[in-house]
Tab-separated table of C-alpha atoms in Angstrom:
chain	number	residue	atom	x	y	z
A	1	MET	CA	91.020	70.314	-16.571
A	2	THR	CA	92.492	66.919	-17.089
A	3	ARG	CA	90.882	63.833	-18.817
A	4	VAL	CA	90.296	62.660	-15.018
A	5	THR	CA	88.251	65.447	-14.404
A	6	VAL	CA	86.769	65.883	-17.566
A	7	ALA	CA	85.356	62.126	-17.556
A	8	SER	CA	84.137	62.564	-13.802
A	9	ALA	CA	82.087	65.955	-14.571
A	10	VAL	CA	80.466	63.749	-17.304
A	11	LEU	CA	80.119	61.210	-15.086
A	12	ILE	CA	78.005	62.599	-12.062
A	13	SER	CA	76.177	65.256	-14.198
A	14	ALA	CA	74.427	61.499	-15.829
A	15	GLY	CA	74.475	61.136	-12.324
A	16	LEU	CA	76.096	57.751	-12.565
A	17	VAL	CA	78.475	58.782	-9.385
A	18	ALA	CA	77.492	60.239	-6.178
A	19	CYS	CA	79.120	63.705	-5.812
A	20	VAL	CA	81.652	63.706	-3.282
A	21	GLY	CA	81.378	66.067	-0.009
A	22	ALA	CA	77.487	65.906	-1.268
A	23	PRO	CA	74.775	64.955	2.044
A	24	GLU	CA	73.036	62.040	2.110
A	25	ILE	CA	69.182	62.711	1.434
A	26	ALA	CA	67.175	59.653	3.945
A	27	SER	CA	64.438	58.095	1.906
A	28	PRO	CA	60.980	59.030	3.633
A	29	PRO	CA	59.780	56.003	5.125
A	30	PRO	CA	56.499	54.317	3.377
A	31	PRO	CA	52.938	54.876	5.321
A	32	ARG	CA	51.706	52.900	7.212
A	33	VAL	CA	48.656	51.226	6.261
A	34	ALA	CA	46.228	49.581	9.002
A	35	ALA	CA	45.280	46.202	9.083
A	36	PRO	CA	41.792	45.813	7.763
A	37	ALA	CA	39.492	45.103	10.967
A	38	PRO	CA	37.921	41.341	10.672
A	39	VAL	CA	35.217	40.580	9.555
A	40	PRO	CA	33.382	38.257	12.162
A	41	ALA	CA	31.815	34.806	10.496
A	42	PRO	CA	27.668	35.110	9.695
A	43	ALA	CA	25.850	33.608	12.239
A	44	PRO	CA	24.646	29.950	11.579
A	45	ARG	CA	21.417	30.204	9.928
A	46	LEU	CA	18.777	27.769	10.802
A	47	THR	CA	15.187	27.051	10.249
A	48	VAL	CA	12.068	24.931	11.245
A	49	THR	CA	8.573	24.194	9.398
A	50	GLY	CA	6.114	23.429	11.469
A	51	GLN	CA	4.736	22.209	14.777
A	52	PRO	CA	6.703	19.776	16.553
A	53	ILE	CA	4.099	16.939	18.194
A	54	GLN	CA	4.797	13.137	19.264
A	55	GLY	CA	4.879	11.138	16.183
A	56	GLY	CA	5.662	13.993	13.483
A	57	ILE	CA	7.980	15.263	10.973
A	58	LEU	CA	9.111	18.526	11.413
A	59	ARG	CA	10.770	20.317	8.067
A	60	GLY	CA	13.731	23.134	8.085
A	61	THR	CA	17.266	24.260	6.409
A	62	ALA	CA	20.169	24.868	7.660
A	63	SER	CA	23.607	27.011	6.417
A	64	GLY	CA	25.641	23.905	6.649
A	65	GLY	CA	27.868	22.825	9.383
A	66	THR	CA	26.636	20.260	11.360
A	67	LEU	CA	22.985	19.137	13.325
A	68	SER	CA	21.658	18.408	16.336
A	69	LEU	CA	18.132	16.974	17.919
A	70	ASP	CA	18.810	15.959	21.174
A	71	GLY	CA	22.817	14.896	20.497
A	72	LYS	CA	21.664	12.843	17.290
A	73	PRO	CA	23.263	13.597	14.785
A	74	VAL	CA	20.739	14.512	11.325
A	75	SER	CA	22.065	14.418	8.022
A	76	ILE	CA	21.241	17.522	6.231
A	77	ALA	CA	21.084	18.287	2.274
A	78	PRO	CA	23.622	19.345	-0.285
A	79	ASP	CA	20.762	23.062	-0.832
A	80	GLY	CA	20.650	22.866	3.537
A	81	ALA	CA	17.412	20.994	3.529
A	82	PHE	CA	16.285	18.813	6.092
A	83	LEU	CA	14.058	16.272	8.428
A	84	ILE	CA	13.442	15.443	11.836
A	85	ALA	CA	10.607	13.891	13.599
A	86	PHE	CA	9.372	12.006	17.166
A	87	ASP	CA	9.602	9.413	18.105
A	88	ARG	CA	5.696	8.430	19.631
A	89	ASP	CA	6.645	8.230	23.194
A	90	ALA	CA	8.626	11.248	22.786
A	91	GLY	CA	9.185	13.704	25.420
A	92	PRO	CA	8.151	16.944	25.583
A	93	SER	CA	10.921	18.948	24.565
A	94	ALA	CA	13.894	18.679	21.942
A	95	LEU	CA	16.555	20.660	21.394
A	96	LEU	CA	17.901	21.279	17.951
A	97	VAL	CA	21.266	22.351	17.385
A	98	LEU	CA	23.576	23.473	14.491
A	99	THR	CA	27.193	24.185	15.255
A	100	ALA	CA	29.335	25.917	12.317
A	101	SER	CA	32.669	24.836	11.449
A	102	ASN	CA	34.499	27.478	13.364
A	103	GLY	CA	31.989	26.775	16.155
A	104	THR	CA	29.109	29.337	16.900
A	105	ARG	CA	25.724	27.496	17.893
A	106	ALA	CA	22.575	27.792	16.902
A	107	GLU	CA	19.878	26.575	18.699
A	108	ARG	CA	16.637	26.192	18.805
A	109	PRO	CA	13.843	24.357	21.442
A	110	LEU	CA	11.284	22.402	20.308
A	111	ALA	CA	8.027	22.028	22.973
A	112	VAL	CA	6.697	19.108	21.228
A	113	ALA	CA	2.570	18.161	21.623
A	114	PRO	CA	1.649	15.244	23.231
A	115	ARG	CA	-0.984	12.812	21.896
A	116	ASP	CA	-3.933	10.716	24.046
A	117	TRP	CA	-3.861	7.442	22.893
A	118	PRO	CA	-6.678	4.944	22.312
A	119	ILE	CA	-7.183	1.757	23.557
A	120	GLU	CA	-7.662	-0.978	20.413
A	121	ARG	CA	-9.564	-4.222	21.035
A	122	VAL	CA	-7.727	-7.011	18.119
A	123	ASP	CA	-9.745	-10.745	17.885
A	124	ALA	CA	-6.134	-12.434	16.645
A	125	PRO	CA	-3.961	-14.672	18.615
A	126	TYR	CA	-0.948	-12.737	20.645
A	127	ARG	CA	1.222	-15.202	19.168
A	128	ALA	CA	-0.590	-15.628	15.858
A	129	GLY	CA	-1.366	-19.090	15.828
A	130	LYS	CA	2.658	-20.689	17.363
A	131	THR	CA	3.669	-21.553	20.660
A	132	ASP	CA	5.203	-19.772	23.400
A	133	ALA	CA	8.977	-21.849	22.469
A	134	GLU	CA	7.862	-21.401	18.736
A	135	PHE	CA	7.539	-17.813	18.703
A	136	ALA	CA	11.063	-18.029	20.813
A	137	ALA	CA	12.640	-20.157	18.149
A	138	LEU	CA	11.831	-18.069	15.556
A	139	ARG	CA	11.453	-14.589	16.328
A	140	PRO	CA	14.959	-13.235	17.083
A	141	ALA	CA	15.708	-13.539	13.566
A	142	GLU	CA	13.402	-12.232	12.649
A	143	LEU	CA	14.616	-8.713	14.049
A	144	ALA	CA	17.537	-9.617	13.334
A	145	GLN	CA	17.197	-8.828	9.514
A	146	ILE	CA	14.498	-6.051	10.832
A	147	VAL	CA	17.380	-4.495	12.783
A	148	ALA	CA	20.199	-4.903	9.717
A	149	ALA	CA	17.913	-3.276	7.545
A	150	ARG	CA	17.088	-0.371	9.336
A	151	ALA	CA	21.204	0.882	9.402
A	152	LYS	CA	21.449	0.080	5.868
A	153	VAL	CA	21.605	3.646	4.397
A	154	SER	CA	20.871	4.553	0.592
A	155	ASP	CA	21.405	7.324	-1.519
A	156	ALA	CA	17.476	7.137	-1.608
A	157	ALA	CA	15.852	10.995	-1.604
A	158	GLY	CA	12.290	10.303	-0.991
A	159	TRP	CA	11.864	11.568	2.190
A	160	ARG	CA	11.919	15.736	1.055
A	161	GLN	CA	8.630	14.234	-0.886
A	162	ASP	CA	5.315	14.215	0.627
A	163	LEU	CA	4.293	10.994	1.072
A	164	ARG	CA	1.814	9.018	-0.235
A	165	TRP	CA	-0.989	6.107	1.098
A	166	PRO	CA	1.153	2.807	-0.303
A	167	ALA	CA	-2.798	1.493	-0.753
A	168	VAL	CA	-6.328	3.596	-0.011
A	169	GLY	CA	-9.028	2.238	1.481
A	170	ARG	CA	-10.815	2.280	5.330
A	171	LEU	CA	-8.739	3.060	7.795
A	172	SER	CA	-9.009	0.043	9.912
A	173	GLY	CA	-6.054	0.611	12.711
A	174	ARG	CA	-4.656	3.950	13.740
A	175	PHE	CA	-1.121	4.468	15.228
A	176	GLY	CA	0.547	4.599	18.201
A	177	ALA	CA	-2.966	3.292	20.025
A	178	GLN	CA	-2.738	0.245	22.151
A	179	ARG	CA	-3.214	-2.861	21.337
A	180	VAL	CA	-5.753	-5.804	23.183
A	181	TYR	CA	-5.046	-9.195	22.049
A	182	GLN	CA	-8.490	-11.660	23.009
A	183	GLY	CA	-8.435	-9.979	26.151
A	184	LYS	CA	-3.803	-10.002	26.530
A	185	PRO	CA	-2.052	-6.935	26.520
A	186	GLY	CA	0.422	-6.087	23.428
A	187	SER	CA	2.355	-3.922	22.512
A	188	TYR	CA	1.546	-0.435	20.737
A	189	HIS	CA	0.840	-0.631	16.844
A	190	SER	CA	3.442	1.106	15.244
A	191	GLY	CA	1.806	1.550	11.930
A	192	ALA	CA	-1.395	2.498	10.298
A	193	ASP	CA	-3.616	-0.480	8.794
A	194	VAL	CA	-5.303	0.222	5.171
A	195	ALA	CA	-8.365	-2.678	4.983
A	196	VAL	CA	-8.200	-3.338	1.107
A	197	PRO	CA	-9.107	-6.703	-0.702
A	198	THR	CA	-6.495	-9.759	-0.573
A	199	GLY	CA	-3.758	-8.409	-4.577
A	200	THR	CA	-5.359	-5.735	-4.521
A	201	VAL	CA	-1.468	-3.100	-5.464
A	202	VAL	CA	0.955	-1.814	-2.759
A	203	THR	CA	2.298	1.115	-4.511
A	204	ALA	CA	5.606	2.772	-3.355
A	205	PRO	CA	5.494	5.642	-0.623
A	206	ALA	CA	8.257	7.823	-1.872
A	207	ASP	CA	11.027	7.281	-3.150
A	208	GLY	CA	13.391	5.102	-2.275
A	209	VAL	CA	15.089	1.778	-2.147
A	210	VAL	CA	14.968	-2.142	-1.150
A	211	ILE	CA	16.581	-2.545	1.884
A	212	LEU	CA	14.236	-5.884	3.056
A	213	ALA	CA	12.249	-8.356	1.226
A	214	ALA	CA	11.267	-11.141	3.264
A	215	ALA	CA	12.204	-14.438	1.971
A	216	ARG	CA	9.171	-15.805	3.636
A	217	PRO	CA	6.483	-14.399	5.933
A	218	PHE	CA	7.183	-13.350	9.407
A	219	THR	CA	5.644	-14.349	12.398
A	220	LEU	CA	4.488	-11.319	12.618
A	221	GLU	CA	3.979	-9.015	9.865
A	222	GLY	CA	3.866	-11.564	7.537
A	223	ASN	CA	5.341	-10.801	4.224
A	224	LEU	CA	7.192	-7.628	5.005
A	225	LEU	CA	8.682	-5.055	2.737
A	226	MET	CA	10.721	-2.089	3.813
A	227	LEU	CA	11.957	0.788	1.531
A	228	ASP	CA	14.512	3.129	2.674
A	229	HIS	CA	13.493	6.815	2.080
A	230	GLY	CA	17.526	8.471	2.604
A	231	GLY	CA	17.288	10.957	5.548
A	232	GLY	CA	17.053	8.280	8.228
A	233	LEU	CA	13.527	7.690	6.740
A	234	ASN	CA	12.191	4.546	6.244
A	235	SER	CA	8.808	2.276	5.941
A	236	ALA	CA	7.168	-0.916	6.233
A	237	LEU	CA	4.758	-2.217	4.403
A	238	LEU	CA	3.094	-6.071	6.432
A	239	HIS	CA	0.508	-8.321	6.068
A	240	LEU	CA	1.446	-9.023	1.389
A	241	SER	CA	-0.217	-11.322	-0.224
A	242	ARG	CA	2.918	-11.334	-2.526
A	243	ILE	CA	6.208	-9.184	-2.433
A	244	ASP	CA	7.464	-7.769	-6.653
A	245	VAL	CA	10.698	-5.876	-5.907
A	246	VAL	CA	14.075	-7.113	-4.368
A	247	VAL	CA	16.597	-5.470	-2.056
A	248	GLY	CA	18.824	-3.183	-3.837
A	249	GLN	CA	16.324	-2.127	-6.196
A	250	HIS	CA	15.449	1.125	-6.325
A	251	VAL	CA	11.980	2.507	-6.697
A	252	ARG	CA	9.809	5.551	-7.155
A	253	GLN	CA	6.916	6.989	-5.971
A	254	GLY	CA	4.084	5.477	-6.949
A	255	GLN	CA	5.416	2.866	-8.408
A	256	PRO	CA	3.974	-1.176	-7.573
A	257	ILE	CA	5.784	-2.754	-5.828
A	258	ALA	CA	3.193	-5.596	-4.291
A	259	LEU	CA	0.230	-7.604	-3.309
A	260	SER	CA	-1.876	-6.794	0.336
A	261	GLY	CA	-2.949	-9.535	1.618
A	262	ALA	CA	-3.226	-11.647	5.724
A	263	THR	CA	-0.237	-12.883	5.354
A	264	GLY	CA	1.470	-12.750	9.704
A	265	ARG	CA	-0.643	-11.592	12.956
A	266	ALA	CA	-4.071	-10.205	10.599
A	267	THR	CA	-7.642	-10.337	11.820
A	268	GLY	CA	-8.208	-9.672	7.306
A	269	PRO	CA	-6.757	-8.389	4.125
A	270	HIS	CA	-5.347	-4.876	4.371
A	271	VAL	CA	-1.851	-3.147	4.245
A	272	HIS	CA	-0.069	-1.936	7.499
A	273	TRP	CA	2.018	1.161	7.243
A	274	SER	CA	4.544	1.939	9.311
A	275	LEU	CA	7.186	4.653	9.325
A	276	GLN	CA	10.401	5.247	11.290
A	277	TRP	CA	12.789	8.354	11.780
A	278	GLN	CA	16.402	7.446	12.933
A	279	GLY	CA	14.253	4.753	14.713
A	280	ALA	CA	11.961	6.808	15.912
A	281	LYS	CA	8.281	6.025	15.129
A	282	LEU	CA	5.276	7.728	13.322
A	283	ASP	CA	1.894	8.754	12.451
A	284	PRO	CA	1.159	7.678	8.340
A	285	LEU	CA	-2.516	10.277	9.177
A	286	LEU	CA	0.464	12.915	9.638
A	287	VAL	CA	2.750	12.452	7.619
A	288	ALA	CA	0.921	11.651	4.689
A	289	GLY	CA	-2.478	13.398	5.839
A	290	VAL	CA	-5.919	11.120	5.721
A	291	PRO	CA	-6.797	8.678	3.218
A	292	VAL	CA	-9.079	10.390	0.414
A	293	GLU	CA	-11.614	7.155	1.527
A	294	ASN	CA	-11.493	8.575	4.515
A	295	ALA	CA	-11.436	12.026	3.978
A	296	ARG	CA	-15.181	11.563	2.593
């Protein structure tokens, strides 16, 4: 055997060169692995607690996505909590829709219970001592301030709390009642009145941010204070004798913020408390329950 032959044999035995003439052995193909079946996206979850009723609120939770009530956007907190409400004149039905990021929807039809509204005759002038010309000159600027205040969005989370009455006393005016002022029909009563002496401490119904503190009495509301509670919910406190907070100030539930009075269109000292959610006017009796004095 020559040297070349011997070297080749060594290489072949080491597996470094192929044997001349040896058949090639094909490697078996890798086994096919079936693609995993697609996992269906979980259906959006939507729950509500309470009975839909004119002037009332409902609380609920949503699993994420976007939420709307009759096409109107509803804010959802990071933990999924939300609040919705129904105007004094809300129709008999509403539709709550949650749309997930993948387009799937959860719908909740809501039957809104109607209410009967009484007529209240009030011994106060229709224009609160102003002529029609004076009222027409002053009112647009006042309404513009109110509209601008309600357009403000704050980081308040008072909407999550159980709201409390800003003062406790005799309930002298109910929400939703059709008002007649010295024989002249007016609009319905947009809040609830609590009769208390002038100078009674008025407290914040829930955590909030001051969005309006009138620099001078308005023609109808008198000294007007408004708070944003977040989630589209805000309070207005009317006829005050003094306001003790300023616009932009954060207040806590139960914190003294004003003193009661009889400014504006009022027949006597009291606190008028009105509530709105995204423009829907709400009944404080449904939201905060009956004031303690009236529950006895």
